[in-house]
Coordinates of C-alpha atoms in Angstrom, one line a residue:
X1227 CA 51.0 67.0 138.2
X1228 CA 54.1 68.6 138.7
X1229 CA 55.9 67.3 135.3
X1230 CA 52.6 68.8 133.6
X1231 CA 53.1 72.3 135.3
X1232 CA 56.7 72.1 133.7
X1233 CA 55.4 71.0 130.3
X1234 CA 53.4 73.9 130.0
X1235 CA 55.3 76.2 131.3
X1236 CA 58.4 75.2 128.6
X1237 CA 58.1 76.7 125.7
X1238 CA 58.2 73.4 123.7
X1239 CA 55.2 72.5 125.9
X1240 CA 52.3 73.8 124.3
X1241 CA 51.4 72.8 121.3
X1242 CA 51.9 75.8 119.4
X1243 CA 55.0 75.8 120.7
X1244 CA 56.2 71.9 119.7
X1245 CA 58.9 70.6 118.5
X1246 CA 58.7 69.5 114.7
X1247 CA 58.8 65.9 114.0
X1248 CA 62.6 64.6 113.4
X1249 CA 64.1 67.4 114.7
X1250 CA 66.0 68.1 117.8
X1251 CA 64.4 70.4 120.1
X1252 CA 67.0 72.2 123.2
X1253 CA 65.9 75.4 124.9
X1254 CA 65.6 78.0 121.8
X1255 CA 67.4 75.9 119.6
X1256 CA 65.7 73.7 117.0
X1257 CA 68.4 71.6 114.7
X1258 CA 66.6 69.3 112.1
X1259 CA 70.0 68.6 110.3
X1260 CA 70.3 65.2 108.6
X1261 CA 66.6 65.1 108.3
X1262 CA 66.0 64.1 104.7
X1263 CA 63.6 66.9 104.8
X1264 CA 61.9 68.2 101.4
X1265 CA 60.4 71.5 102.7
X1266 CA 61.1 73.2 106.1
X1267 CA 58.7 72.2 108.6
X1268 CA 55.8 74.4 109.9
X1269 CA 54.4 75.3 112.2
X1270 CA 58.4 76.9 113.6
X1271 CA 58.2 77.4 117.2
X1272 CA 57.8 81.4 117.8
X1273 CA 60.9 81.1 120.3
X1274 CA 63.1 79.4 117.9
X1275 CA 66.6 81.6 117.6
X1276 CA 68.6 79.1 116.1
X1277 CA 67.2 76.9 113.1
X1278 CA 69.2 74.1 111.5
X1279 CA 68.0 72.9 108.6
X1280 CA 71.6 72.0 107.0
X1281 CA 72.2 68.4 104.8
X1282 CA 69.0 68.0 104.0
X1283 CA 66.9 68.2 100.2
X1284 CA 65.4 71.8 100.7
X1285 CA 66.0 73.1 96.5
X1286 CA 63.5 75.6 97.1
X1287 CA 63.3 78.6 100.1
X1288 CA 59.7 79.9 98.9
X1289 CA 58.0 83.4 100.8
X1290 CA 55.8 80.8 102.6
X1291 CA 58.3 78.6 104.3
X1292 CA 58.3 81.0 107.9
X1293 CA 54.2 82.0 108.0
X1294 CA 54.4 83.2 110.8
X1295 CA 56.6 85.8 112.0
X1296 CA 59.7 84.8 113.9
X1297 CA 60.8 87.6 116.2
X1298 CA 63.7 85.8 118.0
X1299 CA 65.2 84.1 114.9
X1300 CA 69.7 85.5 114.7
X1301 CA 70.5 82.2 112.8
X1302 CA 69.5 80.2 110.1
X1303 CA 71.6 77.2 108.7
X1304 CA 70.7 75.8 105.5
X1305 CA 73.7 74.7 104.1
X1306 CA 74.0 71.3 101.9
X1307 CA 70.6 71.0 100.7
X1308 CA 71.1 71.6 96.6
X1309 CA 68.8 75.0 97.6
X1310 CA 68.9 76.3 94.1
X1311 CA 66.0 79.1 94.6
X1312 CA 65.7 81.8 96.7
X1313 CA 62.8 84.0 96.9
X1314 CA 63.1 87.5 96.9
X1315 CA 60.3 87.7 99.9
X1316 CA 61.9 84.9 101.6
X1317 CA 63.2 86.6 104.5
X1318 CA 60.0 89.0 105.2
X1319 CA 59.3 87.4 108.8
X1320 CA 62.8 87.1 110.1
X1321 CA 63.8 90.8 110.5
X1322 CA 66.1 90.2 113.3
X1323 CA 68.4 87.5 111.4
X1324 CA 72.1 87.7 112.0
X1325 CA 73.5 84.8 110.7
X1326 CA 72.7 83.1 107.6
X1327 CA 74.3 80.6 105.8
X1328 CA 73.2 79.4 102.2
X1329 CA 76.8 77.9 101.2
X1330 CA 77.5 74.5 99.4
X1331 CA 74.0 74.6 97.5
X1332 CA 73.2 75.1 93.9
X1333 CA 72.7 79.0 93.7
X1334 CA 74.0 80.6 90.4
X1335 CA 72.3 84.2 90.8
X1336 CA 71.5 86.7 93.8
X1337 CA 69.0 88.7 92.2
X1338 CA 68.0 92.4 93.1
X1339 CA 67.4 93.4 96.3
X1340 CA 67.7 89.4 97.2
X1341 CA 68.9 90.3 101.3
X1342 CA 67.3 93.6 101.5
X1343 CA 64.7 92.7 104.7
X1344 CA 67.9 91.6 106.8
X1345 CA 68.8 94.9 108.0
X1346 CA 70.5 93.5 110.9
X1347 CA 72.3 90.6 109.1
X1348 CA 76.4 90.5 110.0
X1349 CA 77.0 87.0 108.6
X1350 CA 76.4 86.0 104.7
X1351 CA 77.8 82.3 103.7
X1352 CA 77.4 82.0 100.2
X1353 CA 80.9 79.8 99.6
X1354 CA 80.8 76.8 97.5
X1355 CA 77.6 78.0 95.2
X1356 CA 77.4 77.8 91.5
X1357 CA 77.2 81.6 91.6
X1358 CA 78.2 83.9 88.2
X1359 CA 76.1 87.0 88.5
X1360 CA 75.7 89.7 91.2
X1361 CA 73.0 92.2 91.1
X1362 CA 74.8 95.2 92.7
X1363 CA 71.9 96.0 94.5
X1364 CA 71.4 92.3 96.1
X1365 CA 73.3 93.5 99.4
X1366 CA 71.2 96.5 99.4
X1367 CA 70.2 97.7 103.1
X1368 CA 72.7 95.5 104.4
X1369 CA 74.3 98.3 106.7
X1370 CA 75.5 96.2 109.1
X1371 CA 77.3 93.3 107.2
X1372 CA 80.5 92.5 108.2
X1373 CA 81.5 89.6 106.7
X1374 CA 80.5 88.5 102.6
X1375 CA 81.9 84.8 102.2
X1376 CA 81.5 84.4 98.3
X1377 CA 84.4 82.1 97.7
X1378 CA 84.9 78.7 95.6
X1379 CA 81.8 80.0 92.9
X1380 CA 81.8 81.5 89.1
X1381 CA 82.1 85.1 89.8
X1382 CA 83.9 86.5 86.9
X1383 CA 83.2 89.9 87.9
X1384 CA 81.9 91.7 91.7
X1385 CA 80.7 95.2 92.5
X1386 CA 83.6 96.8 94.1
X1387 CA 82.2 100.0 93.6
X1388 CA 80.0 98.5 96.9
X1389 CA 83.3 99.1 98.7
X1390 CA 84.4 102.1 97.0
X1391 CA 81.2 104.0 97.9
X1392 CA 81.1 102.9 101.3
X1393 CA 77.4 103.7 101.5
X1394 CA 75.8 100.3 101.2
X1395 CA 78.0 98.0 103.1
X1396 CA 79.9 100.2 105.4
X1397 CA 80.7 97.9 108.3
X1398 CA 82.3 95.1 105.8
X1399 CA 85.4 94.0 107.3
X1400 CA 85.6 90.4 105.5
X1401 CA 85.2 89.8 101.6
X1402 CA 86.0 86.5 100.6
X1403 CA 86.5 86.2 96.8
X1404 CA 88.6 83.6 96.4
X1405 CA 88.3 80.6 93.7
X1406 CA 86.1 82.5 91.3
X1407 CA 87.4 83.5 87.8
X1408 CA 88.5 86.7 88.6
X1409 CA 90.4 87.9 85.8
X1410 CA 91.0 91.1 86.8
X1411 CA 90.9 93.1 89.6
X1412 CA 90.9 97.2 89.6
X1413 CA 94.0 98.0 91.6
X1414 CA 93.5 101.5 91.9
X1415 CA 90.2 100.8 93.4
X1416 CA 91.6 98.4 95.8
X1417 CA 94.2 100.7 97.1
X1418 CA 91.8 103.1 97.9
X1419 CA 89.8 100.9 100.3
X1420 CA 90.4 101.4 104.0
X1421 CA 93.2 98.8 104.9
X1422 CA 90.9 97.4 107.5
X1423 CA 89.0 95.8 104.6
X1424 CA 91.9 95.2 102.5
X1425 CA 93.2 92.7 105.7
X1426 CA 90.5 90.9 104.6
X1427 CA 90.6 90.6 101.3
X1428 CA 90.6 87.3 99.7
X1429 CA 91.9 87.5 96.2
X1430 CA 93.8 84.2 96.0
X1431 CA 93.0 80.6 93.6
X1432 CA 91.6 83.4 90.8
X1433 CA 93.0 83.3 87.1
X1434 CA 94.5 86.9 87.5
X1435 CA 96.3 88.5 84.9
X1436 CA 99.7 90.0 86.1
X1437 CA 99.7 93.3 86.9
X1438 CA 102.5 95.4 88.7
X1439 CA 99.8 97.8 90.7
X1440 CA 98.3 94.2 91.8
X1441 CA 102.1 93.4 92.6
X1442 CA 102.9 96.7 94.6
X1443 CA 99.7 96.7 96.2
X1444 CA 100.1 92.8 97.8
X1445 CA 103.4 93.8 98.2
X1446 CA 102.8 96.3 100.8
X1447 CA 100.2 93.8 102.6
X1448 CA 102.7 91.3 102.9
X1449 CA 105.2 94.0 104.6
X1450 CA 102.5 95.2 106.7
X1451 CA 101.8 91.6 107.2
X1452 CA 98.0 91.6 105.8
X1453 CA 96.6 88.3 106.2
X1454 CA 95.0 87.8 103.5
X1455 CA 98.2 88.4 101.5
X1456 CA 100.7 86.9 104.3
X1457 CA 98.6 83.4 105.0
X1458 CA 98.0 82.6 101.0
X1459 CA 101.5 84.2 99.1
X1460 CA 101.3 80.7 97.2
X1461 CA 97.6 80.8 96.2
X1462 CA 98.4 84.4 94.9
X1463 CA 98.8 83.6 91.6
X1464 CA 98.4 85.3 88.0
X1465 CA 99.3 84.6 84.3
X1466 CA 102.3 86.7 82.5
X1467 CA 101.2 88.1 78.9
X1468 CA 102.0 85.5 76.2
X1469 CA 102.0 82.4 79.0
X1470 CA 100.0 80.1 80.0
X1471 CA 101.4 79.0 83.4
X1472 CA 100.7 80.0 86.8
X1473 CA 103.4 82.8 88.5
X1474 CA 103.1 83.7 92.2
X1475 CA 102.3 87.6 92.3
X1476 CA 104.9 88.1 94.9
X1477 CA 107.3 87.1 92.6
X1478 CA 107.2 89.8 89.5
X1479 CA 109.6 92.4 91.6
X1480 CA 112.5 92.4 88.5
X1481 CA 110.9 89.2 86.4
X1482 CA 110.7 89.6 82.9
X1483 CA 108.2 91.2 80.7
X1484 CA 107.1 93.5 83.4
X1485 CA 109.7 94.1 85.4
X1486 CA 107.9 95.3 88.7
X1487 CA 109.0 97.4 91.2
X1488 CA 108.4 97.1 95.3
X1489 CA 106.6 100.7 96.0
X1490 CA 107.1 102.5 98.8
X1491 CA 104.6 102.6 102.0
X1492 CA 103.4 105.7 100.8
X1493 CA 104.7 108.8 99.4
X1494 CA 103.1 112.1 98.4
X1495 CA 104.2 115.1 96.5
X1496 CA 103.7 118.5 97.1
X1497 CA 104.5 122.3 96.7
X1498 CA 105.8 125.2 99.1
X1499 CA 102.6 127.1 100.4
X1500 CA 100.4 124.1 99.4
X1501 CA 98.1 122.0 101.9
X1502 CA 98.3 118.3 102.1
X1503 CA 96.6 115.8 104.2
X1504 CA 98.1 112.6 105.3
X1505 CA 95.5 110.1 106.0
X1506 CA 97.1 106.9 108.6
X1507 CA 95.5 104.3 106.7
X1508 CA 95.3 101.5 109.7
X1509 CA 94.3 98.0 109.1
X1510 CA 92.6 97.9 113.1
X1511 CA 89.0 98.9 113.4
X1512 CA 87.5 100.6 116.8
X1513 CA 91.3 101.8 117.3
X1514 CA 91.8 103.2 120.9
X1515 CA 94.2 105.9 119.9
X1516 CA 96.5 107.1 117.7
X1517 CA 99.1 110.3 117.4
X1518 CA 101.5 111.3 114.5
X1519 CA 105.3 111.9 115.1
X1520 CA 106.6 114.8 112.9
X1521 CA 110.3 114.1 110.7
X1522 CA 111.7 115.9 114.2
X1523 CA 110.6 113.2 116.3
X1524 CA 107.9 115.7 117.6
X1525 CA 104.8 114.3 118.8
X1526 CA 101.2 116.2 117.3
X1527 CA 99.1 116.1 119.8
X1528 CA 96.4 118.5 118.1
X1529 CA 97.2 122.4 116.4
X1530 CA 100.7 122.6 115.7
X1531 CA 101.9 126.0 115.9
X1532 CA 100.2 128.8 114.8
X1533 CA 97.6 126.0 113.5
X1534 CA 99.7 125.2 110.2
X1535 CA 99.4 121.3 111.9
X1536 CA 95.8 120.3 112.5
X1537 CA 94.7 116.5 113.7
X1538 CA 91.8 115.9 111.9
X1539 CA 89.0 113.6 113.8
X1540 CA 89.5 110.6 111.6
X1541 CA 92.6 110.5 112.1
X1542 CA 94.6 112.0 109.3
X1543 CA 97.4 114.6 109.7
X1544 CA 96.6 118.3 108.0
X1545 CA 99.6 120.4 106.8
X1546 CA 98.8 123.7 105.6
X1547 CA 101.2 126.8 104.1
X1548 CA 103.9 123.9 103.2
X1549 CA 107.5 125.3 103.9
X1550 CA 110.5 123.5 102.7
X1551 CA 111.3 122.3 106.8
X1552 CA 107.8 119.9 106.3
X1553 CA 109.2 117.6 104.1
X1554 CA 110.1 114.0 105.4
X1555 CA 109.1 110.6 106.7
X1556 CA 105.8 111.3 108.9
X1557 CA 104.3 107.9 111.8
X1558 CA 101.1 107.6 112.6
X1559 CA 101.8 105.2 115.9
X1560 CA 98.0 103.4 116.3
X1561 CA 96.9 101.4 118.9
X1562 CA 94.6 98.8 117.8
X1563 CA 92.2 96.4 120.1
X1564 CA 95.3 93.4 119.4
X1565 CA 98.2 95.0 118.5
X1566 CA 99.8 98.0 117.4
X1567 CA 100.9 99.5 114.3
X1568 CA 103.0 102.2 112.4
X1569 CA 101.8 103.8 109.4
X1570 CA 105.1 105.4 107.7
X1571 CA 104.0 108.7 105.5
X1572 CA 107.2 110.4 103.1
X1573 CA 106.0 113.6 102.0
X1574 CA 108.3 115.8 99.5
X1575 CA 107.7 119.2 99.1
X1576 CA 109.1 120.6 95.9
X1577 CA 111.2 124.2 96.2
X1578 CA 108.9 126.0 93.7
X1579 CA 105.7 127.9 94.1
X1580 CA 104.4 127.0 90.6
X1581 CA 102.8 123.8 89.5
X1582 CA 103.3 122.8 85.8
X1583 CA 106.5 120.7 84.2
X1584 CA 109.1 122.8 85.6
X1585 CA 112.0 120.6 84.3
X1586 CA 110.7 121.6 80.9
X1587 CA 110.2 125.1 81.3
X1588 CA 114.0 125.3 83.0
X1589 CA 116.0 123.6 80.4
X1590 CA 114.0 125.6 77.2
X1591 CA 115.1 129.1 79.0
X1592 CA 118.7 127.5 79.4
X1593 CA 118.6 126.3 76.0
X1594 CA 117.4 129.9 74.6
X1595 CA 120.2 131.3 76.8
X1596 CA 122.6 129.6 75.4
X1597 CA 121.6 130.3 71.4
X1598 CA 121.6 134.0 72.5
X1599 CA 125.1 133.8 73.9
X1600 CA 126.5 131.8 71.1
X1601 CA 124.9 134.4 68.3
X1602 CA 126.6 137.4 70.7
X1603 CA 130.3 135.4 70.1
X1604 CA 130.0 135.0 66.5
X1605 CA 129.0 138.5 66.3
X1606 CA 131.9 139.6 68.6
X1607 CA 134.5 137.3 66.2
X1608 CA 133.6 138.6 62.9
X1609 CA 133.3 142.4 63.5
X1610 CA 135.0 142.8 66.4
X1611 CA 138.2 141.3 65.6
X1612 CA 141.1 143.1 68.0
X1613 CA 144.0 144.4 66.0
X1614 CA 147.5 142.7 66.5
X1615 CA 148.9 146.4 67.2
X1616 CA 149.1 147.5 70.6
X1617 CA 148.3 151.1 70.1
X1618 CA 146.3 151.5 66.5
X1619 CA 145.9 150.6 62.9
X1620 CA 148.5 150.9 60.0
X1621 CA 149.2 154.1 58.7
X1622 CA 146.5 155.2 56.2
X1623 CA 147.2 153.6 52.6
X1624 CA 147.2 155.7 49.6
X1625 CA 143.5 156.1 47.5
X1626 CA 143.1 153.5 44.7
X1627 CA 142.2 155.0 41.1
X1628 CA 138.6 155.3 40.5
X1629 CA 138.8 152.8 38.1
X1630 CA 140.2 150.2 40.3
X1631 CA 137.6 148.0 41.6
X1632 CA 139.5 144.7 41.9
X1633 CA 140.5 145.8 45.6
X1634 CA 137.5 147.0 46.8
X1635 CA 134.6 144.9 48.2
X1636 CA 131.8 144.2 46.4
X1637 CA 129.9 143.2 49.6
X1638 CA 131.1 145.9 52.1
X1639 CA 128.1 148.2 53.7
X1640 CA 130.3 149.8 55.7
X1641 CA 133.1 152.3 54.6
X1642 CA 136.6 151.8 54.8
X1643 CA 138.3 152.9 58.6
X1644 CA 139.4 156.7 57.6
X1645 CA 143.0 157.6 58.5
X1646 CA 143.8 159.1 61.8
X1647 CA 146.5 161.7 62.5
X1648 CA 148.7 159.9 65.2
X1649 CA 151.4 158.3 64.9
X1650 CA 151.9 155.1 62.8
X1651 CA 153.3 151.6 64.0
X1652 CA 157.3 151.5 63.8
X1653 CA 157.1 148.0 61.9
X1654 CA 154.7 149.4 59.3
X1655 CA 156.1 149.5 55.6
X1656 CA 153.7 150.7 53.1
X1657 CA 154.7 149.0 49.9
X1658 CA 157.0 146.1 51.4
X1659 CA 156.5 142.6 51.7
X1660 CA 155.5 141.7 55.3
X1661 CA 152.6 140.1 56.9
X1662 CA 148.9 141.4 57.3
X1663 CA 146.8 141.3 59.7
X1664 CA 146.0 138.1 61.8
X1665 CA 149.6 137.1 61.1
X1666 CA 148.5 135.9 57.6
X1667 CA 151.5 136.8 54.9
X1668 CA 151.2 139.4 52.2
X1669 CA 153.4 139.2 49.4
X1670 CA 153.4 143.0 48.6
X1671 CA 151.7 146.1 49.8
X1672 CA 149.1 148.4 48.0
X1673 CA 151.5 150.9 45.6
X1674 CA 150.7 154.2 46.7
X1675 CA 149.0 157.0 43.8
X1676 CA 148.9 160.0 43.9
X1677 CA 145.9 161.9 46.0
X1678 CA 143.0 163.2 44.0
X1679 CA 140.8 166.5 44.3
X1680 CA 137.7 167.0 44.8
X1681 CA 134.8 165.4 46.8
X1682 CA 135.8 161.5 46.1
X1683 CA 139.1 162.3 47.3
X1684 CA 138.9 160.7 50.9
X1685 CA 137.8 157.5 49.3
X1686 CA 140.6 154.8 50.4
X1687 CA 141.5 151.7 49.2
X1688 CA 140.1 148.6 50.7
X1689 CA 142.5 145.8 52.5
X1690 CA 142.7 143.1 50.7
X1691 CA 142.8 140.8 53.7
X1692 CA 139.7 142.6 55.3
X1693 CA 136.8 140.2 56.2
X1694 CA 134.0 142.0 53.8
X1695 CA 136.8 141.3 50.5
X1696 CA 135.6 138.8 48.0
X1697 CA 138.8 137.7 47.6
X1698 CA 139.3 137.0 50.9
X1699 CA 140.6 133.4 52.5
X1700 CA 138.3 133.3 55.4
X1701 CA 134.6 132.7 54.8
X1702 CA 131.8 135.0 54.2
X1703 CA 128.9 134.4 57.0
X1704 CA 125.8 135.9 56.0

């Protein structure tokens, strides 16, 4: 009698309750692993919270395979059973499922809105599938996912715009895409996911094409010592244009066509009077704490002064009304639930107001500067030629005749200097040979005539040497 009170008072006991021929029934746990089992078998105990159905010959996971609802269900194994067919309304009456694991099967799709009933799901194996298409709304309602496994499949191209948005699986912390036939990963898109997720980002065995922003960016994870870049550097592979051999990724700083370049932690540009935000982008989830430390060694606590610092509540570092003083390498000290870590910041703040291409603008004003003063010297050298005398010109020459015109310019608009009444040079002969002016010799002077009457009569006779004479040895600039 007593071994019958404990019979029914086990939940195995009764007989709606029992466990399932060929299986192994302990406590809430049912395991029917290695079963050669066909179809899951019914009726599931209500109290069942673990179900292992794994290595067996389910191919098909129809609506109808849990009648009955099962409230207590968190894990469900069916792993190695050549399950090529899931049905959308296949997880209807296991709402509280946390754990599921579909991987080493035959799956090659996951249709649209394939998980949505498993609100509460954290756990999704789907490694070792045939898998080449994924509906990007198949993890819809999956807010508390943490970990995707989606490795060793077809996947030529994921939804990363899943991660991007951050709307439909926030809590992700693990993605495992490695062993697909990734081609090509979005860099840009990559970089902008929180670096919590990228520490868990499995891009390795994939026929990537070599990139330098896929360089820079596993770069950086290997010096912050990611480890999904730091535990697979040789799986990180990719092929150079024009080659058809494998080249570790980690490897293009300086190699030849692309010539990559390490970057920098992180490094943002800016402008005086500008406002800039420096976000400390922290691999560590749940963090504890964390405070910035200023180029001055001075720890921000909250509002700097007069509140041109502000510690934002996520975490990032505000700088408002830039001055030149703010520039400089910024830490973000974070303490993490394991360990610790510094997030290094440079920020460069420009000496100019203006945004635009300064450079540009600078060197065209220097460059029309410089035509303006080089038009204002030739001007100066052709009309404004000193004299070689130290007190004036030579003494006025005598008037030409009105009929000579081999001495006077042809291309003068200006009229000959008009003679003053001072004093000439001592060294200035009239009619003698000497030189002229500039130093240039002059094999005879202009012969003196005698002065006319009348209105024409202060009409002179031009220098032969002048500048304006067509016969003249220097150059005419026009």
């Amino acid at each position: 009698s007593l071994l019958l009170a404990l019979s029914l008072l086990s939940p195995w006991g009764s007989a709606a309750g029992s466990c399932p021929p060929r299986c192994v029934c302990a406590s809430n746990l049912l395991s029917c692993s290695q079963a050669n089992l066909t179809v899951v078998p019914t009726p599931l105990p209500r109290f069942t919270a673990v179900l292992d159905l794994s290595h067996n010959n389910v191919t098909r996971l129809r609506a109808d395979w849990a009648p009955a609802r099962l409230p207590h269900l968190h894990a469900l194994l069916l792993s190695h059973n050549g399950l090529a067919f899931v049905s959308t309304e296949a997880f209807t009456h296991v709402p509280r499922l946390r754990h599921l694991d579909l991987s080493s099967n035959r799956l090659r799709t996951l249709d649209e809105n394939l998980f949505s009933d498993l609100s509460e799901l954290e756990v999704l194996l789907l490694y070792n599938n045939e898998i080449t298409t994924v509906d990007r709304t198949a993890f819809e309602n999956l807010g508390r996912l943490r970990k995707l496994y989606l490795g060793q499949n077809r996947i030529a191209r994921f939804p990363l715009e899943l991660l991007r948005e951050g709307t439909r699986l926030p809590q992700l912390a693990l993605l495992d895409l490695s062993a697909n036939r990734l081609r090509a990963v979005p860099a840009g898109e990559l970089q902008a996911l929180p670096a919590w997720l990228r520490d868990r980002l499995y891009l390795h065995n994939n026929p990537l094409g070599c990139d330098c922003l896929l360089f820079q960016l596993l770069d950086r994870g290997r010096r912050r010592h990611l480890s999904a870049v730091e535990d697979f550097q040789d799986e990180l592979r990719c092929f150079l244009p024009g080659s058809s051999a494998l080249t570790k990724i980690l490897d293009l700083a300086g190699k030849q066509p692309l010539n990559c370049s390490k970057a920098r932690e992180a490094v943002l540009e800016a402008h005086l009077g500008d406002t800039v935000t420096l976000g400390c982008d922290s691999r560590w989830q749940g963090v504890r704490s964390r405070h910035w430390v200023t180029p001055g060694g001075e720890r921000v606590l909250g509002d700097g002064g007069n509140g041109s610092v502000v510690l934002l509540a996520n975490g990032s570092l505000q700088l408002r009304a830039l001055r030149p003083e703010d520039g400089g390498i910024y830490s973000c000290w974070v303490a993490g639930p394991l360990l610790n870590e510094t997030v290094y910041v440079e920020l460069l703040v420009h000496n100019f107001t203006l945004h635009g291409p300064h450079d540009t603008l600078n060197t065209a004003y220097t460059t029309l500067v410089g035509c303006i003063l080089s038009v204002v010297l030739v001007l100066i050298y052709l009309y404004l030629t000193p004299c070689r005398c130290c007190c004036c010109r030579g003494a006025e020459k005598p008037p030409a005749p009105r009929d000579d015109s081999i001495n006077s310019s042809v291309l003068s608009t200006t009229p000959n200097h008009a003679g003053g009444t001072g004093e000439p040079c001592g060294s200035h002969i009239a009619s003698g040979a000497g030189t002229g002016q500039n130093g240039r010799f002059r094999g005879g002077g202009t012969p003196q005539l005698p002065a006319r009457q009348g209105p024409k009569a202060q009409r002179k006779v031009s220098d032969p040497d002048s500048v304006s004479s067509v016969f003249s040895d220097t150059p005419i600039v026009v």
